[in-house]
Amino acid sequence: MVSLTGKSRVGSTRASVGGGQSRPSVGGRNFKVFSEIDRTKVGDGNMTYARGAGASATARSTVVANKRVILNSTSSPKGGLKKSMDKSSGKYGTSVGSTNVRKALADVSNAQEKFTTAVVANKGVILNSTSNPKGGLKKSMDRSSGKYGTSGPGNTNVRKTLADVSNVQENFTTAVGIASSKMKVPAGSSSKIAGVSLRKSFTGRVQRYTRKSVVQLDALNRDDQKNNTNGGQSVNATKDRFTRKPIATSSSRKSLPVLRRVSREDTSNTKENVRSSQTAKGQSGLPTKATTNRRDSSQLINSRSHLWKYRVSDGFVQMVQPNVLHASSRKSTKPIVKTTIKAVTAQRTLKSKSRLSQNKLESTTATSSQNKSLSAQKNLESTTVTSSQDKESVSLSLPEKSLTVSDDTNQSCLPSGESNLTTNLLELIPRKKSFRRKSYTTSLIEGSKILKESGDVREQDNLPNIDNECNQLEVSEYIDDIYLYYWVTEAHNPLLANYMSIQTDISPHLRGILINWLIEVHFKFDLMPETLYLTVTLLDQYLSLVTIKKTDMQLVGLTALLLASKYEDFWHPRVKDLISISAESYTRDQMLGMEKLILRKLKFRLNAPTPYVFMVRFLKAAQSDKKLEHMAFFLVDLCLVEYEALAFKPSLLCASALYVARCTLQITPPWTPLLHKHARYEVSQIRDCADMILKFHKAAGVGKLKVIYEKYSRQELSRVAAVKPLDKLPWTPTTSQTSTL
Amino acid sequence: MLTLREKYYDFDQISSKVFKCRRDDQFFTMKIVSILNEENQANNGVPYWIIREISILKELDHINIVRLIDVMTDGPDLFLVFEYLDNEFQADFLKNPKMFMYPQMKKEFLYQILNTVAYLHARKILLRDLRPENILVNVRTQVLKIALFGAARTFEAPLEAYSSSVGCLSYRSPEVLFQFGCEKYSTPNDVWAVGCIFGEMLLHRPLFSGPSDVELLDEIFTLLGTPTEETWPGVTSICGTCALMGPPQQPKDLAKEFPMLNPDGLDLLSKMLCLCPNYRISAEDAVKHPYFKGV
């Protein structure tokens, strides 16, 4: 579908522009079209209707160029993309600096990787922009600023590029200021540049509003209601703007009360807002405001899509629908209001997360910028006077795209209803945490005087314990025997290796799917790592005692998560939230009954020797840094979804994972005497388990259960998933002899 | 799986929620815990503190701790089955006049209490409300039992604000009295309570018996002196209201207050009743104190 649309568009472009020089790269030809039109604009002072048609062709070519870029990225290697970029940068010396050229360049720099299919390419573009927003924008800025001279229009474009970078970096704080400074451009510049400045200044202000209280949101709603009376004219004005007519048509009726209210509100803010207020009194204030509202709502929709990052299929479907609704009902502003309210709520909650890092913020902004251009193209298509066949193709392509994505991702997720997604989103947002509290097990194993004999780690033990500083009343110097309890309990508990033999309706594969999903749920509720390991332990212990039906598998998993969070965490999800995340598959009585049943079957013994308690101790014996810690936990997490790993005890799994992690990160020697002492294993004992873990590591990103791989691809976990696994482990006789000594 | 009434029978009520029951030839004490209460109006299942506490009690195996044997569920209630203590065990061991027949018995009982506290602290379990009412003693066998459920908490567990007017104040440590509704309990608080019990065994009356926090702190400072930054670093930041400190007082001579105690006992008592929680002796060190030589 994308390919067919692209081809038809290419034909249209060629017919419109006329005979051009033939080139091997289609992208290059489109850039040449831009330069011709721009040269004509600079040379000829008269505005004619034919030139308007040329502008329309330019706009249409932008769509073709962007699609061609995507297709180009699928068919040719990275060199081809680089060639296109070189050609486009060479054109800057002879052009005035069109917005479309810069936008296309940004898209090219964002799509630098190879993709196998068109649909995956679209997803890849967005992911790439989230992973490397600053780099792409910086490249664009460097290339553009290097080519520009000291002319007025050139400086304007340089400042525009800086404004984009500032928007990403400073959270829109200085955007209004930079936008205001654009009014200082000499009088010789055209009104189009002024229009762009007006639009950006409004964007900055509205984004500032969205971060204020609900009262401001009410003010925004009132403004929308005012615009509702002029809906038709606003749409017409927007339509004219997208067709790039030289003079923006002002509406016959000016909404002075709206402007006056805006002016009054701005006086209470900073001086920059006052300056923007003066800008807002221009002739095109009202149409620009309408455009800003639509743009702002689409941006906030894209902000909400960030929350759905880890629930792939259904979130995508939900995200697409508002855009379709928005495109189909141009004359009504109510969908804008609803979407804005929902998006504002999502964004406010997003920003209230204490763990939101600067990188995440950049990713969100870059994603918004990327999707803004895509949304603008859709609006352009919907407002351009085209045949009904084109409209039909546009509307059909969206559901097909979403269906394709759904098919890909449904295989790795348990099914859940679409109708509950909106409710799930609002309810599943975890509570804000001011600081990281310790879990129950961490408080149990903390403070033990392990490793005190060894001089190497005595210094580490003598370092001040930051966690205990906030509680100056706590004095805990006991040599606890909690670890002795863990070792004894682990030895006493039977292995859970073959418990599937008592099950008739479930399979190891189903267990893997369930745990893969539970890891995602655990992340979404923002629970502690200890809670995840206890959840899986309780699940396996229960399944080794009770034969269940396939339909109860998810109920047991969610109830195990509830129990684990009650035991470990300082906060546990509500039963209502867990029921909603299962798409109302179970009732409250069923979940509470399952809770009591699990407690009775496990005899209320929840202090189980999970992999976490052993890994924490082994990492201490290894004197590990952050990357080794994350790599070791990554490997242990890979064992959670594999039924095969149940053949080994948790302590052996942790020792083997740590061994493989040290080998993978080139740490020598991979097994030290201190590790041997506290992990209580020799290298020969962990060999089989380590080989199994290496097998899991090689298959990590390839299989369908990828939540763990994605979890450890994030920056806060050192991106250890990207580290290449070893071909094989170094089982050398020298190592064995050394450990024996 | 047997239901509650199939497994246990011959119920005999002891108090409002405590029963004596039988299974085969053994007797047990059963306590009813209702899950649905004012704290759990939303009904999110078994409360987290019950899950934690039962999980802890299930693992404890100590001669001086009342043992939790079984847990049953029946409808909205939990039934905790404890070992049964016959008539030879009497609650509130300090009120038994036979306790003081031999001076050695005081040392023996104190050692058992400290040994139990050290055992619990090694498992990060706080007693938090240790007082004579929670201690049962068998005079014949000289075995002491501490009942834990309902009071025990663990480190770092999120606790509801504990009103300072609830329960007995006599065994509260000064750092707890300083902070009304303070949620931070730790091991030194339990050691302070043991020190108060020790003093009460010696004097045959509570060591501190003020009816309110202010009066209780005044009694403490009258005996042990008003704390200063030198004796208790950080006390000015802990003490929210300077009015609680009162006029400066000098510590009294413990040897004159407790003439029946030998120098080792005085040393142990002064260390358990040290005002600064960081300087207070730990239960683990206390059981190794020279005072218990020969026990």
PDB file of C-alpha atoms in Angstrom, chain A residues 50-170:
ATOM      1  CA  ALA A  50       0.443  29.616 -10.986  1.00  0.00           C
ATOM      2  CA  ARG A  51       3.062  30.018  -8.267  1.00  0.00           C
ATOM      3  CA  GLY A  52       0.460  28.936  -5.739  1.00  0.00           C
ATOM      4  CA  ALA A  53       0.085  25.728  -7.669  1.00  0.00           C
ATOM      5  CA  GLY A  54       3.840  25.359  -7.535  1.00  0.00           C
ATOM      6  CA  ALA A  55       3.740  25.670  -3.759  1.00  0.00           C
ATOM      7  CA  SER A  56       1.124  22.969  -3.664  1.00  0.00           C
ATOM      8  CA  ALA A  57       3.388  20.765  -5.735  1.00  0.00           C
ATOM      9  CA  THR A  58       6.172  21.497  -3.285  1.00  0.00           C
ATOM     10  CA  ALA A  59       4.033  20.460  -0.371  1.00  0.00           C
ATOM     11  CA  ARG A  60       2.971  17.309  -2.123  1.00  0.00           C
ATOM     12  CA  SER A  61       6.561  16.543  -2.983  1.00  0.00           C
ATOM     13  CA  THR A  62       7.430  16.707   0.695  1.00  0.00           C
ATOM     14  CA  VAL A  63       5.120  13.807   1.354  1.00  0.00           C
ATOM     15  CA  VAL A  64       6.638  11.900  -1.527  1.00  0.00           C
ATOM     16  CA  ALA A  65      10.131  12.699  -0.309  1.00  0.00           C
ATOM     17  CA  ASN A  66       9.401  11.439   3.168  1.00  0.00           C
ATOM     18  CA  LYS A  67       7.849   8.251   1.901  1.00  0.00           C
ATOM     19  CA  ARG A  68      10.693   7.848  -0.542  1.00  0.00           C
ATOM     20  CA  VAL A  69      13.146   8.205   2.306  1.00  0.00           C
ATOM     21  CA  ILE A  70      11.427   5.380   4.135  1.00  0.00           C
ATOM     22  CA  LEU A  71      11.396   3.207   1.048  1.00  0.00           C
ATOM     23  CA  ASN A  72      14.974   4.113   0.347  1.00  0.00           C
ATOM     24  CA  SER A  73      15.980   3.017   3.811  1.00  0.00           C
ATOM     25  CA  THR A  74      14.433  -0.363   3.203  1.00  0.00           C
ATOM     26  CA  SER A  75      15.959  -1.008  -0.187  1.00  0.00           C
ATOM     27  CA  SER A  76      19.439   0.483   0.024  1.00  0.00           C
ATOM     28  CA  PRO A  77      22.147   0.362   2.673  1.00  0.00           C
ATOM     29  CA  LYS A  78      23.298   3.210   4.866  1.00  0.00           C
ATOM     30  CA  GLY A  79      25.574   4.519   2.142  1.00  0.00           C
ATOM     31  CA  GLY A  80      22.612   5.461   0.020  1.00  0.00           C
ATOM     32  CA  LEU A  81      21.129   7.491   2.801  1.00  0.00           C
ATOM     33  CA  LYS A  82      24.423   9.236   3.344  1.00  0.00           C
ATOM     34  CA  LYS A  83      24.588  10.065  -0.345  1.00  0.00           C
ATOM     35  CA  SER A  84      21.173  11.675  -0.171  1.00  0.00           C
ATOM     36  CA  MET A  85      22.231  13.707   2.808  1.00  0.00           C
ATOM     37  CA  ASP A  86      25.341  14.930   1.031  1.00  0.00           C
ATOM     38  CA  LYS A  87      23.319  16.045  -1.956  1.00  0.00           C
ATOM     39  CA  SER A  88      20.814  17.854   0.162  1.00  0.00           C
ATOM     40  CA  SER A  89      23.509  19.666   2.103  1.00  0.00           C
ATOM     41  CA  GLY A  90      25.127  20.743  -1.149  1.00  0.00           C
ATOM     42  CA  LYS A  91      21.942  22.524  -2.139  1.00  0.00           C
ATOM     43  CA  TYR A  92      21.894  24.850   0.807  1.00  0.00           C
ATOM     44  CA  GLY A  93      24.293  27.351  -0.735  1.00  0.00           C
ATOM     45  CA  THR A  94      21.950  28.168  -3.568  1.00  0.00           C
ATOM     46  CA  SER A  95      18.633  28.130  -1.724  1.00  0.00           C
ATOM     47  CA  VAL A  96      16.879  30.527   0.572  1.00  0.00           C
ATOM     48  CA  GLY A  97      16.493  27.759   3.129  1.00  0.00           C
ATOM     49  CA  SER A  98      13.142  26.149   2.828  1.00  0.00           C
ATOM     50  CA  THR A  99      11.436  24.703   5.867  1.00  0.00           C
ATOM     51  CA  ASN A 100      10.599  21.596   3.909  1.00  0.00           C
ATOM     52  CA  VAL A 101      14.206  20.918   3.038  1.00  0.00           C
ATOM     53  CA  ARG A 102      15.253  21.155   6.653  1.00  0.00           C
ATOM     54  CA  LYS A 103      12.418  18.922   7.763  1.00  0.00           C
ATOM     55  CA  ALA A 104      13.281  16.326   5.155  1.00  0.00           C
ATOM     56  CA  LEU A 105      16.889  16.467   6.271  1.00  0.00           C
ATOM     57  CA  ALA A 106      15.825  15.877   9.855  1.00  0.00           C
ATOM     58  CA  ASP A 107      13.826  12.863   8.744  1.00  0.00           C
ATOM     59  CA  VAL A 108      16.799  11.526   6.817  1.00  0.00           C
ATOM     60  CA  SER A 109      19.098  11.892   9.791  1.00  0.00           C
ATOM     61  CA  ASN A 110      16.552  10.198  12.018  1.00  0.00           C
ATOM     62  CA  ALA A 111      16.160   7.213   9.704  1.00  0.00           C
ATOM     63  CA  GLN A 112      19.725   6.039   9.535  1.00  0.00           C
ATOM     64  CA  GLU A 113      19.279   2.347  10.110  1.00  0.00           C
ATOM     65  CA  LYS A 114      18.189  -0.462   7.887  1.00  0.00           C
ATOM     66  CA  PHE A 115      14.739  -1.913   8.179  1.00  0.00           C
ATOM     67  CA  THR A 116      13.356  -5.030   6.664  1.00  0.00           C
ATOM     68  CA  THR A 117       9.773  -4.007   5.915  1.00  0.00           C
ATOM     69  CA  ALA A 118       7.925  -0.752   5.453  1.00  0.00           C
ATOM     70  CA  VAL A 119       5.783  -1.225   8.540  1.00  0.00           C
ATOM     71  CA  VAL A 120       8.769  -2.043  10.688  1.00  0.00           C
ATOM     72  CA  ALA A 121      10.519   0.924   9.119  1.00  0.00           C
ATOM     73  CA  ASN A 122       7.846   3.234  10.433  1.00  0.00           C
ATOM     74  CA  LYS A 123       8.200   1.794  13.894  1.00  0.00           C
ATOM     75  CA  GLY A 124      11.949   1.935  13.580  1.00  0.00           C
ATOM     76  CA  VAL A 125      11.928   5.583  12.669  1.00  0.00           C
ATOM     77  CA  ILE A 126      10.055   6.424  15.830  1.00  0.00           C
ATOM     78  CA  LEU A 127      12.243   4.202  17.970  1.00  0.00           C
ATOM     79  CA  ASN A 128      15.360   5.615  16.404  1.00  0.00           C
ATOM     80  CA  SER A 129      14.239   9.130  17.119  1.00  0.00           C
ATOM     81  CA  THR A 130      13.600   8.208  20.725  1.00  0.00           C
ATOM     82  CA  SER A 131      16.971   6.572  21.119  1.00  0.00           C
ATOM     83  CA  ASN A 132      19.035   9.306  19.519  1.00  0.00           C
ATOM     84  CA  PRO A 133      17.152  12.602  19.528  1.00  0.00           C
ATOM     85  CA  LYS A 134      19.949  14.981  20.359  1.00  0.00           C
ATOM     86  CA  GLY A 135      22.413  13.469  17.927  1.00  0.00           C
ATOM     87  CA  GLY A 136      20.115  13.794  14.965  1.00  0.00           C
ATOM     88  CA  LEU A 137      19.158  17.341  15.745  1.00  0.00           C
ATOM     89  CA  LYS A 138      22.758  18.284  16.381  1.00  0.00           C
ATOM     90  CA  LYS A 139      23.783  16.886  13.021  1.00  0.00           C
ATOM     91  CA  SER A 140      21.090  18.901  11.342  1.00  0.00           C
ATOM     92  CA  MET A 141      22.182  22.034  13.155  1.00  0.00           C
ATOM     93  CA  ASP A 142      25.851  21.584  12.352  1.00  0.00           C
ATOM     94  CA  ARG A 143      25.260  21.005   8.693  1.00  0.00           C
ATOM     95  CA  SER A 144      22.810  23.853   8.292  1.00  0.00           C
ATOM     96  CA  SER A 145      24.778  26.390  10.306  1.00  0.00           C
ATOM     97  CA  GLY A 146      27.971  25.585   8.433  1.00  0.00           C
ATOM     98  CA  LYS A 147      26.429  26.366   5.079  1.00  0.00           C
ATOM     99  CA  TYR A 148      24.684  29.605   5.909  1.00  0.00           C
ATOM    100  CA  GLY A 149      26.168  33.021   5.287  1.00  0.00           C
ATOM    101  CA  THR A 150      25.353  36.229   7.071  1.00  0.00           C
ATOM    102  CA  SER A 151      22.218  37.068   5.144  1.00  0.00           C
ATOM    103  CA  GLY A 152      18.969  37.840   6.911  1.00  0.00           C
ATOM    104  CA  PRO A 153      16.960  34.807   5.833  1.00  0.00           C
ATOM    105  CA  GLY A 154      19.935  32.591   6.585  1.00  0.00           C
ATOM    106  CA  ASN A 155      20.178  33.886  10.122  1.00  0.00           C
ATOM    107  CA  THR A 156      16.487  33.329  10.541  1.00  0.00           C
ATOM    108  CA  ASN A 157      16.886  29.689   9.654  1.00  0.00           C
ATOM    109  CA  VAL A 158      19.849  29.306  11.964  1.00  0.00           C
ATOM    110  CA  ARG A 159      17.812  30.683  14.829  1.00  0.00           C
ATOM    111  CA  LYS A 160      14.968  28.390  13.879  1.00  0.00           C
ATOM    112  CA  THR A 161      17.247  25.391  14.124  1.00  0.00           C
ATOM    113  CA  LEU A 162      18.527  26.596  17.468  1.00  0.00           C
ATOM    114  CA  ALA A 163      14.946  26.976  18.595  1.00  0.00           C
ATOM    115  CA  ASP A 164      14.291  23.337  17.793  1.00  0.00           C
ATOM    116  CA  VAL A 165      17.315  22.216  19.752  1.00  0.00           C
ATOM    117  CA  SER A 166      16.331  24.443  22.639  1.00  0.00           C
ATOM    118  CA  ASN A 167      12.870  22.984  22.651  1.00  0.00           C
ATOM    119  CA  VAL A 168      14.342  19.552  23.095  1.00  0.00           C
ATOM    120  CA  GLN A 169      16.928  20.472  25.668  1.00  0.00           C
ATOM    121  CA  GLU A 170      15.282  23.023  27.887  1.00  0.00           C
TER     122      GLU A 170
END
